[in-house]
CSV table of C-alpha atoms in Angstrom, one decimal:
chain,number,residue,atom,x,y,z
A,1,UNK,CA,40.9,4.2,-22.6
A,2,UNK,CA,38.9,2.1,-25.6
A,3,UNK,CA,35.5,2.9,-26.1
A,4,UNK,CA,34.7,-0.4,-25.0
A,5,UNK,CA,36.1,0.4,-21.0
A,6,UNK,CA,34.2,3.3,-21.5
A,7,UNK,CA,30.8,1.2,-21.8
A,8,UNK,CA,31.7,-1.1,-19.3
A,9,UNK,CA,32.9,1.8,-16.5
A,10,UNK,CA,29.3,3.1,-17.7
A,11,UNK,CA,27.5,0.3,-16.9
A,12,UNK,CA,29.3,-0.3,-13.8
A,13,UNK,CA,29.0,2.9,-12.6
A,14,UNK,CA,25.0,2.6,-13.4
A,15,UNK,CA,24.7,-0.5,-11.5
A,16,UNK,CA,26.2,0.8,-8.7
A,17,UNK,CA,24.3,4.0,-8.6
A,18,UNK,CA,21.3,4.7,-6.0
A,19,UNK,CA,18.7,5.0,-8.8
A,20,UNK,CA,19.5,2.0,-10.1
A,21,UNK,CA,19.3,0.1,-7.0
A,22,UNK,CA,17.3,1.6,-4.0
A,23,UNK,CA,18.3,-0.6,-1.1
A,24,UNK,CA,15.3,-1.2,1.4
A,25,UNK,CA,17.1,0.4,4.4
A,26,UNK,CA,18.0,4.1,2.2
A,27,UNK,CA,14.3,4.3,0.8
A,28,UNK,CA,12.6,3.5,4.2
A,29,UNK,CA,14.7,5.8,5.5
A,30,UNK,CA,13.9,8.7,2.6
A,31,UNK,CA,9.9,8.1,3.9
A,32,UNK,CA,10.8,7.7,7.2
A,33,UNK,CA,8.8,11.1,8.3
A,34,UNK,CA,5.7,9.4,7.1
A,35,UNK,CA,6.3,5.9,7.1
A,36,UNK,CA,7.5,3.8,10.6
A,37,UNK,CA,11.3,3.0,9.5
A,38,UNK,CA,10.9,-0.5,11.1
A,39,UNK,CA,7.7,-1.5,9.3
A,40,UNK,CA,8.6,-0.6,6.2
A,41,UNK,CA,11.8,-2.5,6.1
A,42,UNK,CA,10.1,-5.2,7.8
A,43,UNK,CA,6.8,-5.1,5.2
A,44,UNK,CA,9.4,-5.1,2.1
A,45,UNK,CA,11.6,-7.6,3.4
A,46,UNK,CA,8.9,-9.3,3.4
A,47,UNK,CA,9.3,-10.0,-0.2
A,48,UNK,CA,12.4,-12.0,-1.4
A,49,UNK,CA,12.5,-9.7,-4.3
A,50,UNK,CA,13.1,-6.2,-2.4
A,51,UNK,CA,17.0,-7.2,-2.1
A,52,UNK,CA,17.8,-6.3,-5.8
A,53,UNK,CA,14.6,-4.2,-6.4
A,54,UNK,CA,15.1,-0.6,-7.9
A,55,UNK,CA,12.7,2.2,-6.5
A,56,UNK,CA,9.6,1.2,-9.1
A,57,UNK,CA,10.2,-2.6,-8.1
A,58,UNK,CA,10.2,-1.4,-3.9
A,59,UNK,CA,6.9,0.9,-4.9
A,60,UNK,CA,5.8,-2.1,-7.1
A,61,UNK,CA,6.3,-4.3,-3.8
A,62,UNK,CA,4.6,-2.2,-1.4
A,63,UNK,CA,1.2,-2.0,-4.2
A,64,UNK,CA,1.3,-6.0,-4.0
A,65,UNK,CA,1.1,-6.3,-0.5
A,66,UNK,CA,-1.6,-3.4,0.3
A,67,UNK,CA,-3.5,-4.9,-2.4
A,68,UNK,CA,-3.1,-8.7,-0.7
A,69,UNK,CA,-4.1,-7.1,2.3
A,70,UNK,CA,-7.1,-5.2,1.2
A,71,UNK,CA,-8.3,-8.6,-0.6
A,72,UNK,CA,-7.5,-10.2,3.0
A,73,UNK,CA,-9.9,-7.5,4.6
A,74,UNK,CA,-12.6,-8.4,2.1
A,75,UNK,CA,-12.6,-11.5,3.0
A,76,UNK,CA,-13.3,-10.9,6.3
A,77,UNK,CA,-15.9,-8.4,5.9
A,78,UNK,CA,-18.0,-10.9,3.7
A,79,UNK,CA,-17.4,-13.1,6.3
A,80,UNK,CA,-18.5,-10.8,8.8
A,81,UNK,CA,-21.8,-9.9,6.7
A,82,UNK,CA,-22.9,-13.3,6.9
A,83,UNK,CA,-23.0,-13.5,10.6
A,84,UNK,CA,-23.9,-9.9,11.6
A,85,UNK,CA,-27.3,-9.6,13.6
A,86,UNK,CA,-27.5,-6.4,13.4
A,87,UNK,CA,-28.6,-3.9,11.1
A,88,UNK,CA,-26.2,-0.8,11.9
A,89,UNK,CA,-23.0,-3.7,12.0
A,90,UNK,CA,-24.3,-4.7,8.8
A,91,UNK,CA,-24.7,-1.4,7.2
A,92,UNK,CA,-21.1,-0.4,8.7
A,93,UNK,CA,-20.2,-3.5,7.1
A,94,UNK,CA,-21.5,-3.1,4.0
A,95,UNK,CA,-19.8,0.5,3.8
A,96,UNK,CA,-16.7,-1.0,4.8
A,97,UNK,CA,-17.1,-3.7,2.0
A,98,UNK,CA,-18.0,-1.1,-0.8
A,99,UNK,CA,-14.6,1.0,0.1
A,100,UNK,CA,-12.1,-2.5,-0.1
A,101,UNK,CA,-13.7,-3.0,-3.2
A,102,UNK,CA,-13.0,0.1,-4.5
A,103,UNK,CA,-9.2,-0.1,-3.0
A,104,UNK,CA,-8.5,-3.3,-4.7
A,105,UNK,CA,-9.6,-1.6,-7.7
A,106,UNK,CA,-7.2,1.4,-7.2
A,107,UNK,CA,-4.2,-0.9,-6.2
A,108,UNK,CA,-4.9,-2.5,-8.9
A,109,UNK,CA,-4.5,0.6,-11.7
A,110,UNK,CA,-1.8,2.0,-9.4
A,111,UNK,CA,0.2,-1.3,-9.5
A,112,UNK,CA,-0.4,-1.3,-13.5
A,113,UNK,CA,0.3,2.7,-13.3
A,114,UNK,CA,4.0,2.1,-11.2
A,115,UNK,CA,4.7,-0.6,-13.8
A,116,UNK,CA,4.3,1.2,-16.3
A,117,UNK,CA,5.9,4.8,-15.1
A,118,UNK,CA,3.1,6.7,-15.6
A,119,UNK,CA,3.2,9.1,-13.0
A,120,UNK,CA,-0.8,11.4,-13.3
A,121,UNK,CA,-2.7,8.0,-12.8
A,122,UNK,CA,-0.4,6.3,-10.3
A,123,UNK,CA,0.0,9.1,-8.1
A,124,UNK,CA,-4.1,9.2,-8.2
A,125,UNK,CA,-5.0,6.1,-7.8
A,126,UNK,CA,-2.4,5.9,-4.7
A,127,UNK,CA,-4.0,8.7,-3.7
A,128,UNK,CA,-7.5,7.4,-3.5
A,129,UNK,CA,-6.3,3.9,-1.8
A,130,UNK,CA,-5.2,6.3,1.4
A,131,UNK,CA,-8.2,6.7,2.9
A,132,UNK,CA,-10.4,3.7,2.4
A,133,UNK,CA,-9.8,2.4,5.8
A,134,UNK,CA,-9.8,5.3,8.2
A,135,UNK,CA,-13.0,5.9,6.7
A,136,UNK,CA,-14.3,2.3,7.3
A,137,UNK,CA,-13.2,3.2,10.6
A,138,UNK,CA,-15.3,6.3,10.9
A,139,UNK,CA,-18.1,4.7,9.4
A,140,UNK,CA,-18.2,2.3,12.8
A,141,UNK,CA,-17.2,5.3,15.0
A,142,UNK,CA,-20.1,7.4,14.0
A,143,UNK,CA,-22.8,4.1,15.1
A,144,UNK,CA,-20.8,3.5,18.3
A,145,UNK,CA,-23.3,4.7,20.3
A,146,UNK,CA,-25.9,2.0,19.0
A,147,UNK,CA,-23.5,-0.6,18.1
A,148,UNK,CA,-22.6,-2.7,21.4
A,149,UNK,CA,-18.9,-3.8,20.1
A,150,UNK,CA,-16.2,-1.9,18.9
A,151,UNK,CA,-15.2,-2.4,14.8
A,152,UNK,CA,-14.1,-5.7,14.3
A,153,UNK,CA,-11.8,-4.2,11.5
A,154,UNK,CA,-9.9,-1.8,13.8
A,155,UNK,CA,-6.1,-3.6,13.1
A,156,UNK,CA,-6.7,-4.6,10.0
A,157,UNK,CA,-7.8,-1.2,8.7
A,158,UNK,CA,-4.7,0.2,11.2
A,159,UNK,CA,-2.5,-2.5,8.9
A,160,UNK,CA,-4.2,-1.4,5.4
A,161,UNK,CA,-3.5,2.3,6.6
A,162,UNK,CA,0.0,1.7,7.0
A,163,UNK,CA,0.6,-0.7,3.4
A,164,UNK,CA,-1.1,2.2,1.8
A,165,UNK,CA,1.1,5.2,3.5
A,166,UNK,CA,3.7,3.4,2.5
A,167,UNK,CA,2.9,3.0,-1.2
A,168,UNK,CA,1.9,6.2,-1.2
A,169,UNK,CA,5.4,7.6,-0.1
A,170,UNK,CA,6.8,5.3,-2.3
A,171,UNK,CA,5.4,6.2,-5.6
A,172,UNK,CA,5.8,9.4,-4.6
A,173,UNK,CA,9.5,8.9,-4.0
A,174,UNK,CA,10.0,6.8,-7.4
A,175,UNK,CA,8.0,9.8,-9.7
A,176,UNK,CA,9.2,12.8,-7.6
């Protein structure tokens, strides 16, 4: 063979490789003991882009849509502020509002972080998005007993739990 096969069985052989193209079904499947198989081929599906994505692009993917969630949850819990009566649903509220803030920040560096392979600040600021909304929750489970209604954020802060496993287990797959 001529050099010049060689390069091009190389680059064949490299596009065709699993690290070079991580289809949505094999990687949801690799995080499948953390992550529900059908919701994270449905979340990354999602985006028109996951069909060619490598691993950094699928972990890329999954930051952009727990951040549009989390920014989605603000929303509602500004919303929510301005009509709450009273004061414990406020302060949970308020709680709540200070944690999204701080998760859109940390999707924020992790998305920059996965971008840009480095692996000590993604994996920490993945790390920190994972419990912003279970601890939302908890911050409404702890007033229960004074508070007449149940969180209003219950399934959306189920929904940010899951985007965020999933990056999690994503990043972890692309730098591990």
């Amino acid at each position: 063979m001529r050099p010049t096969d060689l390069l091009v069985l190389a680059a064949v052989l490299l596009i065709l490789s699993p690290a070079a193209h991580a289809t949505v079904e094999s990687t949801c499947k690799a995080v499948s003991l953390y992550t529900d198989y059908d919701f994270c081929v449905k979340t990354l599906q999602s985006d028109p882009t996951s069909a060619t994505a490598d691993l950094r692009g699928l972990a890329v993917i999954a930051t952009n849509l727990s951040s549009d969630k989390a920014v989605e949850v603000f929303a509602k819990i500004q919303t929510l502020l301005k009509s709450s009566q009273g004061k414990e649903e406020r302060m949970c509220l308020s709680i709540c509002s200070k944690l999204y803030e701080v998760l859109i920040r940390d999707l924020n560096n992790a998305w920059s972080a996965i971008k840009e392979s480095r692996k000590g600040d993604a994996m920490s600021a993945v790390s920190a998005c994972f419990d912003a909304p279970s601890t939302c929750e908890d911050t409404f489970a702890e007033l229960s007993f004074t508070l007449s209604m149940p969180s209003p954020l219950k399934a959306d802060d189920k929904d940010q739990e899951q985007l965020c496993s999933l990056t999690l287990e994503l990043a972890h797959l692309f730098f591990y």
